[in-house]
Short mmCIF file of C-alpha atoms and ligand atoms in Angstrom, two decimals:
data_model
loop_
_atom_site.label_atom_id
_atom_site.label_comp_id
_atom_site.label_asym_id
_atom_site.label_seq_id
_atom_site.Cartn_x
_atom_site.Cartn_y
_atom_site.Cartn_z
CA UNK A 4 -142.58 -46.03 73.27
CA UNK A 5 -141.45 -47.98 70.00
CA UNK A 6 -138.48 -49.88 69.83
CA UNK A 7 -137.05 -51.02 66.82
CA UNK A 8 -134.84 -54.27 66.73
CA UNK A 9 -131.74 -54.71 64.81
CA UNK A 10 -131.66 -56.62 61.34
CA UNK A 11 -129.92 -59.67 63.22
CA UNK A 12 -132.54 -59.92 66.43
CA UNK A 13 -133.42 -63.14 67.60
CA UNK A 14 -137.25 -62.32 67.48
CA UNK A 15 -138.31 -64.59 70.24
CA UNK A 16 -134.96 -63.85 72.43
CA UNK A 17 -136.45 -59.71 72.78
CA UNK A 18 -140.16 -60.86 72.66
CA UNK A 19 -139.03 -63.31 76.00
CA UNK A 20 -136.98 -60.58 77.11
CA UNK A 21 -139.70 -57.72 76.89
CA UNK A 22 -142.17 -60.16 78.36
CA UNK A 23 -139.75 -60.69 81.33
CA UNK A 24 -139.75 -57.00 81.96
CA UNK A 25 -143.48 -56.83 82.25
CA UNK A 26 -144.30 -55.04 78.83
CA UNK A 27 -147.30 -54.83 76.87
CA UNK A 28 -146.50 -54.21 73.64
CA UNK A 29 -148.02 -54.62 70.00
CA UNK A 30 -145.57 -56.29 67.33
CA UNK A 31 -145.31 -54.32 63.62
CA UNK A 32 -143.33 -54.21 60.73
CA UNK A 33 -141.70 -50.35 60.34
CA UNK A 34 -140.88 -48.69 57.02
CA UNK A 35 -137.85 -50.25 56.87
CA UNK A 36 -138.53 -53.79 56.77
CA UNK A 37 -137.76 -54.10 60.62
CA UNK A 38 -139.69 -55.22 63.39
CA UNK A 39 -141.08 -52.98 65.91
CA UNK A 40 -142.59 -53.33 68.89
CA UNK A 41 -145.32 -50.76 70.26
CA UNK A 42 -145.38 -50.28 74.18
CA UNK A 43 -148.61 -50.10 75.36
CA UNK A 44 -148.54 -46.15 76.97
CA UNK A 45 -150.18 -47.66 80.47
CA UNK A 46 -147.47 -50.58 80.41
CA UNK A 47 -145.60 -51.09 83.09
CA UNK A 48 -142.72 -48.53 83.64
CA UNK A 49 -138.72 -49.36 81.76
CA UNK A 50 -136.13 -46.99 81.65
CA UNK A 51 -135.05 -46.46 78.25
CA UNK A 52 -131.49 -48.04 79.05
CA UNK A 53 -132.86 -50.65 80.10
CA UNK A 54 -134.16 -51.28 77.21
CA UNK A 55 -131.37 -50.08 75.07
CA UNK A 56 -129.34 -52.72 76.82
CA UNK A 57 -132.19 -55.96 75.75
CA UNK A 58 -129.85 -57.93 72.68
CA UNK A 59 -131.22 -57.03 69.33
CA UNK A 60 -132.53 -53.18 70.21
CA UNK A 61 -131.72 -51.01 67.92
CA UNK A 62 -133.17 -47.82 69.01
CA UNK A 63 -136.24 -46.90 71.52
CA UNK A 64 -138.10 -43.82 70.84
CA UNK A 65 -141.03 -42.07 72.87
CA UNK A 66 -144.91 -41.99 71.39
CA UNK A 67 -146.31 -39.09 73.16
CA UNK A 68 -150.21 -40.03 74.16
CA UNK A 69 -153.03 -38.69 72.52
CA UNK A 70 -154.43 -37.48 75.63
CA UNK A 71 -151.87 -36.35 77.68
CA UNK A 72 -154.14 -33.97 79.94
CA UNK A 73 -156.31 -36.53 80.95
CA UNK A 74 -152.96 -38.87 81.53
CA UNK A 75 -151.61 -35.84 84.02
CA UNK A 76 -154.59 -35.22 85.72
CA UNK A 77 -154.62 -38.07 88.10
CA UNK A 78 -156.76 -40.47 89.77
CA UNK A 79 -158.54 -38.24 92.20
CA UNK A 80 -160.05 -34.82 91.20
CA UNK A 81 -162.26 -32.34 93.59
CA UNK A 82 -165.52 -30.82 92.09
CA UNK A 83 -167.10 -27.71 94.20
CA UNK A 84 -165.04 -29.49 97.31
CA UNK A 85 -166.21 -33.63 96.75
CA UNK A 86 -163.27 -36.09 95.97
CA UNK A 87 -164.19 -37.61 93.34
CA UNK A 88 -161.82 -41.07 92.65
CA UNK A 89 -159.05 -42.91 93.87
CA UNK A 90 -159.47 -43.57 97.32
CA UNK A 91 -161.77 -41.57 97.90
CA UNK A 92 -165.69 -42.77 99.39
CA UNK A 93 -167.92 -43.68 96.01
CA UNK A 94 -169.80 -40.38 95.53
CA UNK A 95 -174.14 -40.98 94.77
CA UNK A 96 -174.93 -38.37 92.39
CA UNK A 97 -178.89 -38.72 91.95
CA UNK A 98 -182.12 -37.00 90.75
CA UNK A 99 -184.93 -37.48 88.32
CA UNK A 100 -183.96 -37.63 84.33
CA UNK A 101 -186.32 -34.44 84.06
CA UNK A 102 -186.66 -31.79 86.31
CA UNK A 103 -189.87 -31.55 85.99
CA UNK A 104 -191.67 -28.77 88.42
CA UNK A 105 -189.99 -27.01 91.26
CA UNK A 106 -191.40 -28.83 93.63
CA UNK A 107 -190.44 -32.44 92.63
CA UNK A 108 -186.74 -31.42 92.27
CA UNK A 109 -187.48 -29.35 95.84
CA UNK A 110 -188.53 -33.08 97.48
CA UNK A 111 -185.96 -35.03 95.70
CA UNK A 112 -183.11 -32.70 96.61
CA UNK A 113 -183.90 -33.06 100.40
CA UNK A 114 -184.84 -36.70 100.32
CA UNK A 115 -181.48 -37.39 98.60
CA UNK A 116 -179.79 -35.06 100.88
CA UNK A 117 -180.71 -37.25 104.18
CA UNK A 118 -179.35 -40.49 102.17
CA UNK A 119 -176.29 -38.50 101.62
CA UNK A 120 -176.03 -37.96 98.37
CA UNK A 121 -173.49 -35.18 97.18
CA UNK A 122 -174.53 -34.31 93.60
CA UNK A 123 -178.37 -33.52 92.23
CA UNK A 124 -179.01 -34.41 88.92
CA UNK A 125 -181.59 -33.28 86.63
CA UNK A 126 -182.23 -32.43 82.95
CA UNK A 127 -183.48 -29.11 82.22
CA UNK A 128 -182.37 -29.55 78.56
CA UNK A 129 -183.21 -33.58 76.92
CA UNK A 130 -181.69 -34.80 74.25
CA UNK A 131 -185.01 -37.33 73.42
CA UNK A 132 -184.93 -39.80 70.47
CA UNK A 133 -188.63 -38.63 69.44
CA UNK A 134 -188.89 -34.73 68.65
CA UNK A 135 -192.53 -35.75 69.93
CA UNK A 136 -191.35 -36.48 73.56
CA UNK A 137 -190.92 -33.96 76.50
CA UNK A 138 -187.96 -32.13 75.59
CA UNK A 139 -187.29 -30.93 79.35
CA UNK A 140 -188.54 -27.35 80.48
CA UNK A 141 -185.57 -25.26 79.64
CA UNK A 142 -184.07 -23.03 81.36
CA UNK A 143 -186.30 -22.14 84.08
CA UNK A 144 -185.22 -25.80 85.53
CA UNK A 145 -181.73 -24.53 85.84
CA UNK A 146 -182.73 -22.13 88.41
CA UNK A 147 -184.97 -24.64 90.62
CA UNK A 148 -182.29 -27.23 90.38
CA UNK A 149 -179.60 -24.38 92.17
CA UNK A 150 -181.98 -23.26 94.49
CA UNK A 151 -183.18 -27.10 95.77
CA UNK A 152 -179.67 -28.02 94.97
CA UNK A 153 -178.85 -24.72 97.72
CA UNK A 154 -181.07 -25.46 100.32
CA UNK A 155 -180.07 -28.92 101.57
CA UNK A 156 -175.78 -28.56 100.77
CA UNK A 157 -175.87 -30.46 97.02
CA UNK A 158 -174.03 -29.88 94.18
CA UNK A 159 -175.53 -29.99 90.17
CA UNK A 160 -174.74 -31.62 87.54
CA UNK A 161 -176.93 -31.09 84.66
CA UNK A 162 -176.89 -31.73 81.02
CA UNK A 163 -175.48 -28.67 78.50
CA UNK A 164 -177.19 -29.97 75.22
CA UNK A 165 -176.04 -27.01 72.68
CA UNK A 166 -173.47 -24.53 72.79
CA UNK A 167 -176.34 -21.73 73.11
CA UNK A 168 -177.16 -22.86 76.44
CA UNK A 169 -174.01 -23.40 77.76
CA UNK A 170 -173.10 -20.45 79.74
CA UNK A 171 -176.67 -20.52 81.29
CA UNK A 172 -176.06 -24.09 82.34
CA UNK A 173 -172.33 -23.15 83.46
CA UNK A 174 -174.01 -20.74 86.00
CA UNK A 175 -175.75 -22.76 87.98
CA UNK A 176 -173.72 -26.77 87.15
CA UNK A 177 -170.55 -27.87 89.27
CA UNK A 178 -170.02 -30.18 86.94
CA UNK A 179 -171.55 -29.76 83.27
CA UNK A 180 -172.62 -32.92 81.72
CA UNK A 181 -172.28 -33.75 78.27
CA UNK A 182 -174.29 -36.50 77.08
CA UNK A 183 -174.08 -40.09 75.39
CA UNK A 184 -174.96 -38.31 71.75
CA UNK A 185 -172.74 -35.25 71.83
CA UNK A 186 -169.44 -37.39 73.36
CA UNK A 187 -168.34 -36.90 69.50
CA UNK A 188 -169.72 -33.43 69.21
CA UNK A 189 -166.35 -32.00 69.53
CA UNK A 190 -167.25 -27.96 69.67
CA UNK A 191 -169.64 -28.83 72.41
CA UNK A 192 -166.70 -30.34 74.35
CA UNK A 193 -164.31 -27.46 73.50
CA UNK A 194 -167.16 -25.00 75.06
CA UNK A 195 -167.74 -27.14 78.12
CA UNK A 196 -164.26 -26.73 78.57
CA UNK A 197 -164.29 -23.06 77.93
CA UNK A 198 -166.44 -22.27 81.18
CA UNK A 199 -163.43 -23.61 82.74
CA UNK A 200 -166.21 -25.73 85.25
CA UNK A 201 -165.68 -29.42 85.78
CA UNK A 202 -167.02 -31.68 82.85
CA UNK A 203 -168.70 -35.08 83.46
CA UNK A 204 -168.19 -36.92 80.22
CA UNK A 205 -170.82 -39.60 78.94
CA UNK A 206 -169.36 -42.38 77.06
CA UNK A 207 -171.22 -42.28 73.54
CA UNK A 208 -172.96 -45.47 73.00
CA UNK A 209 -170.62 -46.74 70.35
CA UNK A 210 -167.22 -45.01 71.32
CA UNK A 211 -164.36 -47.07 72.23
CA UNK A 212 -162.42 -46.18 75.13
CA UNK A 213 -159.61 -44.28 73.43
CA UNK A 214 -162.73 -42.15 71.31
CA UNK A 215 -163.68 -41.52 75.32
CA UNK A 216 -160.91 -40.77 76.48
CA UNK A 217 -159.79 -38.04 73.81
CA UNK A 218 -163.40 -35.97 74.25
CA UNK A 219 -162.08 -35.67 77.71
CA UNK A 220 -158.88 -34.28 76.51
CA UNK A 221 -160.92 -31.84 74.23
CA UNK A 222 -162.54 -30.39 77.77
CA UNK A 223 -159.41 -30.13 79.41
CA UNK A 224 -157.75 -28.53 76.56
CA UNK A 225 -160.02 -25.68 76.54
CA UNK A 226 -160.09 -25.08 80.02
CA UNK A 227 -162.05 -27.14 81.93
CA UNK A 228 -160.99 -27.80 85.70
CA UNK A 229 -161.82 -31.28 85.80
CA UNK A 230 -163.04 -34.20 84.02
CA UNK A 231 -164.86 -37.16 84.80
CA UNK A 232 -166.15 -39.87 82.82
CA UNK A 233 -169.11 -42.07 83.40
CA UNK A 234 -169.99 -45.00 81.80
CA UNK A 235 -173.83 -45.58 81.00
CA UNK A 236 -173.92 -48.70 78.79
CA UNK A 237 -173.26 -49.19 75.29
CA UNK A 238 -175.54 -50.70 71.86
CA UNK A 239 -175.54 -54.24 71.29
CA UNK A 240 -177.80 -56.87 69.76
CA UNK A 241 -179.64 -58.13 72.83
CA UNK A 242 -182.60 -55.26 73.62
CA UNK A 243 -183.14 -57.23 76.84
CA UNK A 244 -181.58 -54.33 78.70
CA UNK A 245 -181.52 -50.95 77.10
CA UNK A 246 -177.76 -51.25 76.69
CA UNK A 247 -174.67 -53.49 77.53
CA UNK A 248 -173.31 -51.89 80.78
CA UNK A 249 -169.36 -51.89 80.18
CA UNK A 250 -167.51 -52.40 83.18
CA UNK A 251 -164.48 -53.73 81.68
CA UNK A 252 -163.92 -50.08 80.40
CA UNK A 253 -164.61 -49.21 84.04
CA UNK A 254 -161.77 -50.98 85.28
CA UNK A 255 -159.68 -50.05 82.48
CA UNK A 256 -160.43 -46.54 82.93
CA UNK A 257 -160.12 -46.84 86.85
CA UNK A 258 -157.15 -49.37 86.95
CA UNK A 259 -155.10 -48.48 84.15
CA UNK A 260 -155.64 -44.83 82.92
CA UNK A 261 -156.09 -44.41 86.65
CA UNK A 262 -158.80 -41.98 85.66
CA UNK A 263 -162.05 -40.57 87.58
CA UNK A 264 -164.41 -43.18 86.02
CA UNK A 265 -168.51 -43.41 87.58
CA UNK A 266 -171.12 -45.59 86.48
CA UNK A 267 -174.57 -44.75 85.32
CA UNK A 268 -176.44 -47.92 85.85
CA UNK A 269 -179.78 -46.70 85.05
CA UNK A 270 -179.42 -45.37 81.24
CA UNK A 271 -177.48 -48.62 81.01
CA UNK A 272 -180.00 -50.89 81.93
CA UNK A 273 -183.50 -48.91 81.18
CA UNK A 274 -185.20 -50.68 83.76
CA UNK A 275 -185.29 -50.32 87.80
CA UNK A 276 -184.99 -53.69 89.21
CA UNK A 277 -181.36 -54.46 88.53
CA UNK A 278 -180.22 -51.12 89.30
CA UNK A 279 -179.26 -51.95 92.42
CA UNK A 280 -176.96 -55.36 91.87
CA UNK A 281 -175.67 -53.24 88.68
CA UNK A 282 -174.62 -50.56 91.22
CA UNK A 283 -172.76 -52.93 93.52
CA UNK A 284 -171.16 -54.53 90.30
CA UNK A 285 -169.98 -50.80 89.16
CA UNK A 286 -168.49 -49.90 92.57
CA UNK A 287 -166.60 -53.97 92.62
CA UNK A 288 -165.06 -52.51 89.14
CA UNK A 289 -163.55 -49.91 90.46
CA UNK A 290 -166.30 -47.03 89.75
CA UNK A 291 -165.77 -43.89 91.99
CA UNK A 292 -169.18 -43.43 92.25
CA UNK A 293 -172.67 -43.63 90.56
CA UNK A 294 -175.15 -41.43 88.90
CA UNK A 295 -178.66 -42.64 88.91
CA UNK A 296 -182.27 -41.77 88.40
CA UNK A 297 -184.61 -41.61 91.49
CA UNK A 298 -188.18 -40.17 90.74
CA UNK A 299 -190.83 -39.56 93.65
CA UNK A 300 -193.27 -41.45 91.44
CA UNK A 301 -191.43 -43.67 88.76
CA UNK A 302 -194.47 -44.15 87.29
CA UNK A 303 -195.89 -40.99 86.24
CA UNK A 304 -191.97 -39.73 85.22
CA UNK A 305 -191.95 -37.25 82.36
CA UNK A 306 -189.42 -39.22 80.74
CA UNK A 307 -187.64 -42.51 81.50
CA UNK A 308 -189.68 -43.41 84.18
CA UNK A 309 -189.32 -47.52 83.76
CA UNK A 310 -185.64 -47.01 84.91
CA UNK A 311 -185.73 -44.42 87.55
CA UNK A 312 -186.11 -45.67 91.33
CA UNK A 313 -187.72 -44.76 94.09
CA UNK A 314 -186.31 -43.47 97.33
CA UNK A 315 -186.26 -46.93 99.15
CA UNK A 316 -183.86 -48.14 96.77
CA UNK A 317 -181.85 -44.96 96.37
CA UNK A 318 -181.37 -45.78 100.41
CA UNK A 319 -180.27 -48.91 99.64
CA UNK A 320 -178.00 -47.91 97.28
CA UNK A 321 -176.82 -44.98 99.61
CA UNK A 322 -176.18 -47.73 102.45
CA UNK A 323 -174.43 -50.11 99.66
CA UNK A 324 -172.00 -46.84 99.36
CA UNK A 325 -171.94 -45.92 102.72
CA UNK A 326 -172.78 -42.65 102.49
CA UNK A 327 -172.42 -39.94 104.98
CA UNK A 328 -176.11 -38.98 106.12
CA UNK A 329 -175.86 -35.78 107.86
CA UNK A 330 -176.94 -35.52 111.27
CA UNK A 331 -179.07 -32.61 110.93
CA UNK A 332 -181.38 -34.27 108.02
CA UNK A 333 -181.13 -37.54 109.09
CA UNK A 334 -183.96 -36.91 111.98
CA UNK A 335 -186.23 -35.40 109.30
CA UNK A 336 -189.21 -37.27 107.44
C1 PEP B 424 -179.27 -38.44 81.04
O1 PEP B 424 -178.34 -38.56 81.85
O2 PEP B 424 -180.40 -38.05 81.35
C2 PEP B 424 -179.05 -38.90 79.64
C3 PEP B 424 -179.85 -38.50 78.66
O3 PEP B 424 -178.04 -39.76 79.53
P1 PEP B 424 -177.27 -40.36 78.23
O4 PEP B 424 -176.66 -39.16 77.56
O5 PEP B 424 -176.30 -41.29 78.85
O6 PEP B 424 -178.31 -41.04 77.38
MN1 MN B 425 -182.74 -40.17 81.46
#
């Protein structure tokens, strides 16, 4: 909303008065010459007459958001049947970066499975920094990832990295992931969207919240069931960790957009050992869940192995979470 004050207004009488009523608002000067004051659109709720009847307003007028999809969608959303937000239990979405053979997504998917994790991730597709480094198999991965995904009750999510692969990826993904480097690739988004699947959206590494928020609008305004977004560090000067892991846009996203927000600790950090207090940080935030990197031999990973963890501390994390570990796997191994 913007409300414009008369020519007369005692400034500081409607700044005290607008503070009193619990508003967040931005101060301007309009066209005119008069002051203005911009209500923040996650403010606190004032009926217009209200604030019609503050001395010195002149007029108030409505700012529609720039992403009113997301805005309507709500707090919770449900992806191939898991709650995903709000109340609901923090969901572990986990897997190696790569899918790398059909055998190590096979023994990942069931290991994960008895920790009760609900989502498998995997790449078939990388987006690497080096055109020299493993770019992922392709999509024969897809097709392991269902099947192992099938077999012990999980859901995907995998990464759609061009608009050539998308349908293939659509096919087997619940939700379709679009990475940290595309968040700003705009056609991408509007053809997630167009598979009308759920879309997990990456922050991109130097996008500000509102940049985040409107590349989910772009997926829901082409069709896309659901969106979540997921927060897996941004740049900054200290190389210490392999990015600055955000969570104050966690709890915006979670507390104020009131948004499906979850937190990908490991691309955020780029190294295992403070996955785990990262997690628990994530989850304290508000995060409605996390997505991490668990390998069944960090160390000989085709790609980011120095952050992915092993299966003792994806239990850990699983127990931080409180997953549900279902009975019939939980004898197993
Ligand atoms: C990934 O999830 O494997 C990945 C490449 O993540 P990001 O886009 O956040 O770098
Ligand atoms: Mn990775």
């Amino acid at each position: 909303m913007i409300i414009t004050l008369t020519e007369s207004a005692d400034l500081d009488g409607v700044r005290a008065a607008l503070a009193d009523l619990g508003l967040w608002t931005r101060e301007f000067t309009g066209a005119r010459g008069t002051v203005q004051f911009l209500v923040h659109a996650h403010s606190g709720h004032v009926e217009r007459a209200t604030l019609l009847g503050v001395a010195g307003v002149a007029d108030v007028s409505a700012t529609p958001s720039p992403h009113p999809l997301v805005d309507a969608q709500g707090p919770v959303v449900r992806v191939a049947g898991v709650a995903i937000g709000g109340d609901a239990s923090p969901v572990l979405m986990a897997g190696p970066c790569s899918v790398e053979s059909e055998e190590q997504i096979h023994t990942v998917a069931r290991r994960l499975a008895e920790l009760g994790a609900t989502f498998l991730r995997g790449g078939a597709f990388k987006p690497r920094t080096s055109p020299y480094d493993f770019q992922g198999v392709g999509r024969e991965a897809l097709g392991w990832m269902r099947a192992a995904a099938d077999a012990y009750g999980l859901r995907v999510v995998t990464e759609a990295l061009s608009e050539s692969a998308m349908e293939a990826v659509a096919e087997v993904a619940d939700l379709i992931q679009i990475g940290s480097r595309n968040m700003h690739n705009t056609p991408l988004l509007q053809a997630a969207g167009r598979t009308g699947r759920a879309v997990l959206v990456k922050r991109g590494m130097a996008a500000t919240v509102e940049e985040w928020l409107a590349a989910g609008e772009y997926c829901l305004a082409a069709g896309a069931r659901a969106v979540v977004f997921c927060e897996r560090g941004i740049r900054s000067f200290d190389d210490r960790t392999r990015n600055l892991l955000d969570l104050a846009s966690v709890a915006l996203l979670r507390h104020v957009h009131h948004v499906p927000v979850i937190v990908d600790p490991s691309h955020a950090l780029g190294r295992r050992d403070l996955v785990l207090p990262l997690s628990r940080a994530a989850i304290a935030a508000g995060a409605a869940g996390l997505l991490v990197e668990v390998h069944p031999s960090p160390g000989t990973a085709l790609s980011d192995g120095p952050q992915a963890v092993s299966f003792e501390t994806a239990a850990a994390l699983a127990d931080h979470l409180g997953t549900d570990r279902p009975a019939v796997l939980a004898g197993e191994s």
